[in-house]
GROMACS .gro file of C-alpha atoms in nm:
model
  304
    1MET     CA    1  13.495   3.220   9.684
    2PHE     CA    2  13.224   3.222   9.373
    3PRO     CA    3  12.917   3.288   9.580
    4ARG     CA    4  13.100   3.587   9.698
    5ARG     CA    5  13.238   3.691   9.369
    6SER     CA    6  12.844   3.656   9.224
    7SER     CA    7  12.737   3.878   9.549
    8LEU     CA    8  12.931   4.148   9.427
    9ILE     CA    9  12.856   4.138   9.082
   10ALA     CA   10  12.497   4.155   9.177
   11CYS     CA   11  12.536   4.443   9.408
   12ALA     CA   12  12.728   4.636   9.134
   13ALA     CA   13  12.440   4.533   8.850
   14LEU     CA   14  12.206   4.697   9.105
   15PHE     CA   15  12.411   5.016   9.182
   16LEU     CA   16  12.436   5.091   8.810
   17THR     CA   17  12.068   5.022   8.748
   18ALA     CA   18  11.978   5.272   8.997
   19CYS     CA   19  12.248   5.525   8.861
   20GLY     CA   20  12.105   5.498   8.508
   21SER     CA   21  11.717   5.507   8.628
   22THR     CA   22  11.550   5.838   8.544
   23PRO     CA   23  11.349   5.965   8.856
   24THR     CA   24  10.978   6.037   8.802
   25PRO     CA   25  10.954   6.422   8.834
   26PRO     CA   26  10.674   6.515   9.109
   27PRO     CA   27  10.334   6.608   8.941
   28VAL     CA   28  10.323   7.002   8.839
   29THR     CA   29  10.067   7.199   8.993
   30PRO     CA   30   9.943   7.480   8.767
   31VAL     CA   31   9.962   7.826   8.908
   32ALA     CA   32   9.639   8.024   8.875
   33GLN     CA   33   9.638   8.309   8.667
   34GLN     CA   34   9.616   8.650   8.869
   35ALA     CA   35   9.321   8.829   8.730
   36THR     CA   36   9.443   9.206   8.627
   37PRO     CA   37   9.253   9.443   8.880
   38PRO     CA   38   9.007   9.674   8.710
   39ALA     CA   39   9.134  10.020   8.671
   40PRO     CA   40   8.997  10.296   8.957
   41PRO     CA   41   8.742  10.522   8.814
   42ARG     CA   42   8.854  10.854   8.692
   43LYS     CA   43   8.826  11.134   8.928
   44VAL     CA   44   8.527  11.367   8.786
   45ARG     CA   45   8.488  11.729   8.904
   46ILE     CA   46   8.129  11.798   8.918
   47GLY     CA   47   8.019  12.156   8.901
   48LEU     CA   48   7.678  12.305   8.950
   49ALA     CA   49   7.529  12.614   8.789
   50LEU     CA   50   7.263  12.815   8.949
   51GLY     CA   51   7.041  13.044   8.728
   52GLY     CA   52   6.874  13.350   8.817
   53GLY     CA   53   6.503  13.378   8.899
   54ALA     CA   54   6.452  13.576   9.220
   55ALA     CA   55   6.222  13.402   9.439
   56ARG     CA   56   6.195  13.106   9.229
   57GLY     CA   57   6.571  13.042   9.341
   58PHE     CA   58   6.428  12.823   9.635
   59ALA     CA   59   6.439  12.572   9.392
   60HIS     CA   60   6.799  12.543   9.384
   61ILE     CA   61   6.765  12.421   9.765
   62GLY     CA   62   6.553  12.127   9.638
   63VAL     CA   63   6.822  12.025   9.365
   64ILE     CA   64   7.098  12.018   9.625
   65LYS     CA   65   6.909  11.825   9.861
   66ALA     CA   66   6.826  11.548   9.611
   67LEU     CA   67   7.187  11.531   9.487
   68GLU     CA   68   7.320  11.535   9.831
   69ALA     CA   69   7.060  11.239   9.897
   70GLN     CA   70   7.249  11.011   9.629
   71GLY     CA   71   7.591  11.127   9.748
   72ILE     CA   72   7.652  11.358   9.455
   73VAL     CA   73   7.833  11.684   9.595
   74PRO     CA   74   7.990  11.924   9.354
   75GLU     CA   75   8.349  12.073   9.389
   76ILE     CA   76   8.271  12.395   9.202
   77VAL     CA   77   7.945  12.585   9.214
   78VAL     CA   78   7.871  12.921   9.023
   79GLY     CA   79   7.535  13.130   9.059
   80THR     CA   80   7.379  13.392   8.874
   81SER     CA   81   7.155  13.640   9.087
   82ALA     CA   82   6.956  13.424   9.317
   83GLY     CA   83   7.156  13.141   9.263
   84SER     CA   84   7.452  13.331   9.375
   85VAL     CA   85   7.286  13.377   9.713
   86VAL     CA   86   7.209  13.005   9.729
   87GLY     CA   87   7.546  12.906   9.610
   88ALA     CA   88   7.757  13.106   9.846
   89LEU     CA   89   7.549  12.989  10.151
   90TYR     CA   90   7.597  12.629  10.006
   91ALA     CA   91   7.964  12.681   9.945
   92SER     CA   92   8.008  12.787  10.297
   93GLY     CA   93   7.945  12.451  10.415
   94MET     CA   94   7.566  12.464  10.447
   95ASN     CA   95   7.410  12.107  10.337
   96GLY     CA   96   7.047  12.113  10.162
   97PHE     CA   97   6.871  12.080  10.506
   98ALA     CA   98   7.059  12.366  10.666
   99LEU     CA   99   6.980  12.572  10.354
  100GLN     CA  100   6.620  12.486  10.393
  101LYS     CA  101   6.606  12.599  10.731
  102THR     CA  102   6.780  12.923  10.672
  103ALA     CA  103   6.548  12.988  10.387
  104LEU     CA  104   6.238  12.924  10.590
  105ALA     CA  105   6.361  13.152  10.862
  106MET     CA  106   6.459  13.397  10.635
  107ASP     CA  107   6.270  13.750  10.692
  108GLU     CA  108   6.231  13.941  10.356
  109ALA     CA  109   6.278  14.264  10.556
  110THR     CA  110   6.626  14.164  10.642
  111ILE     CA  111   6.712  14.214  10.290
  112SER     CA  112   6.536  14.514  10.219
  113ASP     CA  113   6.697  14.850  10.274
  114TRP     CA  114   6.530  15.121  10.075
  115ALA     CA  115   6.708  15.371   9.920
  116LEU     CA  116   6.603  15.755   9.913
  117PRO     CA  117   6.582  15.927   9.549
  118LEU     CA  118   6.853  16.168   9.539
  119PHE     CA  119   6.727  16.503   9.395
  120GLY     CA  120   6.442  16.291   9.245
  121LYS     CA  121   6.662  16.068   9.063
  122SER     CA  122   6.694  15.703   9.178
  123THR     CA  123   6.912  15.413   9.020
  124GLY     CA  124   6.721  15.164   9.242
  125VAL     CA  125   6.470  15.133   9.523
  126LEU     CA  126   6.695  14.917   9.718
  127LYS     CA  127   7.048  14.997   9.822
  128GLY     CA  128   7.145  14.619   9.832
  129GLU     CA  129   7.376  14.666  10.159
  130ALA     CA  130   7.143  14.470  10.350
  131LEU     CA  131   7.159  14.178  10.102
  132GLN     CA  132   7.540  14.210  10.129
  133SER     CA  133   7.544  14.198  10.539
  134TYR     CA  134   7.321  13.918  10.529
  135VAL     CA  135   7.517  13.697  10.309
  136ASN     CA  136   7.836  13.771  10.498
  137LYS     CA  137   7.698  13.706  10.824
  138ALA     CA  138   7.573  13.366  10.703
  139VAL     CA  139   7.908  13.274  10.562
  140ASN     CA  140   8.106  13.437  10.889
  141ASN     CA  141   8.249  13.678  10.677
  142VAL     CA  142   8.463  13.440  10.500
  143PRO     CA  143   8.611  13.568  10.155
  144MET     CA  144   8.490  13.366   9.826
  145GLU     CA  145   8.822  13.194   9.789
  146ARG     CA  146   8.831  13.055  10.142
  147LEU     CA  147   8.477  12.888  10.110
  148LYS     CA  148   8.441  12.504  10.163
  149ILE     CA  149   8.364  12.476   9.816
  150ARG     CA  150   8.490  12.669   9.514
  151PHE     CA  151   8.246  12.951   9.421
  152GLY     CA  152   8.189  13.198   9.177
  153ALA     CA  153   7.922  13.468   9.134
  154VAL     CA  154   7.831  13.637   8.791
  155ALA     CA  155   7.740  13.995   8.742
  156THR     CA  156   7.704  14.218   8.446
  157ASP     CA  157   7.971  14.529   8.372
  158LEU     CA  158   7.729  14.817   8.344
  159LYS     CA  159   7.959  14.989   8.115
  160THR     CA  160   8.079  14.741   7.895
  161GLY     CA  161   7.786  14.485   7.939
  162GLN     CA  162   8.037  14.215   7.988
  163PRO     CA  163   7.997  13.949   8.209
  164ILE     CA  164   8.250  13.913   8.525
  165LEU     CA  165   8.298  13.620   8.729
  166PHE     CA  166   8.377  13.699   9.092
  167ASN     CA  167   8.599  13.453   9.264
  168LYS     CA  168   8.777  13.598   9.507
  169GLY     CA  169   8.731  13.890   9.789
  170ASN     CA  170   8.418  13.997   9.971
  171THR     CA  171   8.130  13.708   9.937
  172GLY     CA  172   7.869  13.927  10.017
  173MET     CA  173   7.942  14.211   9.805
  174ALA     CA  174   7.990  13.952   9.507
  175VAL     CA  175   7.650  13.826   9.565
  176ARG     CA  176   7.519  14.191   9.581
  177ALA     CA  177   7.634  14.265   9.255
  178SER     CA  178   7.533  13.953   9.069
  179SER     CA  179   7.181  13.995   9.235
  180ALA     CA  180   7.165  14.376   9.161
  181VAL     CA  181   6.841  14.375   8.938
  182PRO     CA  182   6.818  14.704   8.741
  183SER     CA  183   6.540  14.947   8.912
  184VAL     CA  184   6.520  14.725   9.192
  185PHE     CA  185   6.875  14.736   9.341
  186GLN     CA  186   7.130  15.011   9.294
  187PRO     CA  187   7.425  14.924   9.069
  188VAL     CA  188   7.711  14.805   9.309
  189LYS     CA  189   8.031  14.987   9.270
  190ILE     CA  190   8.364  14.802   9.289
  191GLY     CA  191   8.672  14.959   9.222
  192ALA     CA  192   8.627  15.197   8.910
  193ASN     CA  193   8.348  14.983   8.764
  194SER     CA  194   7.961  14.944   8.830
  195TYR     CA  195   7.790  14.609   8.818
  196VAL     CA  196   7.441  14.471   8.780
  197ASP     CA  197   7.262  14.159   8.794
  198GLY     CA  198   7.425  13.877   8.600
  199GLY     CA  199   7.098  13.729   8.460
  200LEU     CA  200   7.129  13.986   8.180
  201VAL     CA  201   7.456  13.811   8.020
  202ALA     CA  202   7.476  13.466   8.191
  203PRO     CA  203   7.127  13.345   8.317
  204VAL     CA  204   7.233  13.003   8.357
  205PRO     CA  205   7.653  13.028   8.420
  206VAL     CA  206   7.744  12.701   8.245
  207LYS     CA  207   8.045  12.828   8.058
  208PHE     CA  208   8.197  12.976   8.390
  209VAL     CA  209   8.154  12.659   8.561
  210LYS     CA  210   8.347  12.494   8.270
  211ASP     CA  211   8.607  12.759   8.302
  212MET     CA  212   8.662  12.682   8.657
  213GLY     CA  213   8.734  12.346   8.584
  214ALA     CA  214   8.443  12.138   8.600
  215ASP     CA  215   8.442  11.814   8.425
  216PHE     CA  216   8.073  11.741   8.453
  217ILE     CA  217   7.822  12.018   8.478
  218ILE     CA  218   7.495  12.016   8.625
  219ALA     CA  219   7.254  12.332   8.514
  220VAL     CA  220   6.964  12.426   8.724
  221ASN     CA  221   6.725  12.665   8.512
  222ILE     CA  222   6.447  12.822   8.714
  223SER     CA  223   6.361  13.109   8.446
  224SER     CA  224   5.988  13.125   8.387
  225ALA     CA  225   5.837  13.006   8.054
  226THR     CA  226   5.739  13.309   7.848
  227GLU     CA  227   5.372  13.181   7.811
  228GLY     CA  228   5.144  13.200   8.126
  229ALA     CA  229   5.433  13.392   8.341
  230ALA     CA  230   5.292  13.575   8.648
  231THR     CA  231   5.331  13.953   8.587
  232ALA     CA  232   5.145  14.062   8.912
  233SER     CA  233   5.412  14.294   8.999
  234SER     CA  234   5.662  14.555   8.845
  235LEU     CA  235   5.928  14.294   8.970
  236ASP     CA  236   5.778  13.993   8.761
  237VAL     CA  237   5.767  14.209   8.477
  238LEU     CA  238   6.104  14.285   8.468
  239MET     CA  239   6.201  13.950   8.563
  240GLN     CA  240   5.996  13.827   8.271
  241THR     CA  241   6.177  14.067   8.035
  242PHE     CA  242   6.494  13.902   8.161
  243SER     CA  243   6.387  13.563   8.075
  244ILE     CA  244   6.278  13.661   7.748
  245MET     CA  245   6.616  13.826   7.697
  246GLY     CA  246   6.790  13.517   7.811
  247GLN     CA  247   6.624  13.276   7.619
  248ARG     CA  248   6.869  13.302   7.321
  249LEU     CA  249   7.153  13.276   7.554
  250ASN     CA  250   7.023  12.973   7.761
  251HIS     CA  251   6.986  12.811   7.399
  252PHE     CA  252   7.340  12.792   7.358
  253GLU     CA  253   7.440  12.792   7.721
  254LEU     CA  254   7.264  12.501   7.834
  255LYS     CA  255   7.401  12.289   7.547
  256GLU     CA  256   7.720  12.279   7.717
  257ALA     CA  257   7.589  12.123   8.015
  258ASP     CA  258   7.575  11.726   8.082
  259ILE     CA  259   7.242  11.767   8.277
  260VAL     CA  260   6.979  12.028   8.265
  261ILE     CA  261   6.745  12.067   8.581
  262THR     CA  262   6.426  12.264   8.520
  263PRO     CA  263   6.188  12.268   8.838
  264ALA     CA  264   5.837  12.276   8.746
  265LEU     CA  265   5.761  12.614   8.919
  266GLY     CA  266   5.445  12.697   8.695
  267ASN     CA  267   5.334  13.057   8.726
  268MET     CA  268   5.536  13.109   9.066
  269GLY     CA  269   5.608  13.474   9.035
  270SER     CA  270   5.973  13.600   9.085
  271GLY     CA  271   5.852  13.814   9.399
  272ASP     CA  272   5.666  13.544   9.544
  273PHE     CA  273   5.836  13.463   9.840
  274SER     CA  274   5.545  13.294  10.046
  275ASN     CA  275   5.575  12.998   9.827
  276ARG     CA  276   5.949  12.901   9.911
  277ASN     CA  277   5.835  12.555  10.038
  278LEU     CA  278   5.676  12.469   9.710
  279ALA     CA  279   5.980  12.594   9.496
  280ILE     CA  280   6.203  12.370   9.756
  281LEU     CA  281   5.986  12.084   9.674
  282ALA     CA  282   5.961  12.120   9.291
  283GLY     CA  283   6.376  12.139   9.269
  284GLU     CA  284   6.374  11.811   9.479
  285GLN     CA  285   6.141  11.650   9.245
  286ALA     CA  286   6.307  11.796   8.918
  287ALA     CA  287   6.610  11.648   9.039
  288ALA     CA  288   6.493  11.293   9.129
  289SER     CA  289   6.352  11.270   8.776
  290VAL     CA  290   6.663  11.314   8.612
  291MET     CA  291   6.855  11.145   8.867
  292PRO     CA  292   6.915  10.804   8.663
  293GLN     CA  293   7.011  11.016   8.371
  294ILE     CA  294   7.288  11.204   8.621
  295LYS     CA  295   7.415  10.842   8.747
  296ALA     CA  296   7.451  10.737   8.411
  297LYS     CA  297   7.638  10.995   8.261
  298LEU     CA  298   7.869  11.029   8.558
  299LYS     CA  299   7.958  10.654   8.554
  300ALA     CA  300   8.041  10.695   8.170
  301LYS     CA  301   8.265  10.985   8.242
  302GLN     CA  302   8.444  10.777   8.519
  303GLN     CA  303   8.527  10.522   8.283
  304PRO     CA  304   8.935  10.536   8.271
   0.00000   0.00000   0.00000
């Protein structure tokens, strides 16, 4: 009897010991701390301000080619005079290479429509209708507000002397008004007002690019230097006068741009259409030379 009782006591002791012991918890595996994902870059709307300068405007095409090669595509384009011609074609969907092909194939005769003086008086030797038709044909008669890139053309109100931004309506007519160099082209009548070349009041339309909502503005200044500029023709003299008048305007206007590109066009005359290839190359080279600054400033703007 005693052995059985001892066995029961031993079992009870083992049971109580088991109940009273604290089990060792399994080792805790530390959870890796999740890294906070970086904030996405801020959306920056790039604007392009294309200045006036007649035949020197072919340089704008080179600038556009260089920007596109680096994946920099503006959402807003505003042009003055020659800049409005290139800007309209670009906004219609032409890339840099298509613009170059179009420029090299362009015949000056297609945009020249000589005006006959009325009773010995003339407000311009060219009517400008041919330029209007050329642009409208190139953009497939699409109005400004339906172009693929937001586009504006700057002209001067002949009565008030104030700048006017066209960004709706007939694309060719707006470009014609923006390009109506006084004494060369007849003023363009739209509604009750008459308009002439925008270079008189906005040689490089930086302010208007900003007004249209651009956060980052690239300005292209193709005006000739006051010293050593070509004055071989009456057009050269007139455009040189524009450059002199526009110097003070540009001094303040270009300060508002994030980047100013100035193609080295030397003494290329405003009517020198034969050197369009050299002007395009000069635009490419000028844009390439400031590309590091463009990328650095764009990156800084994109910081959240």
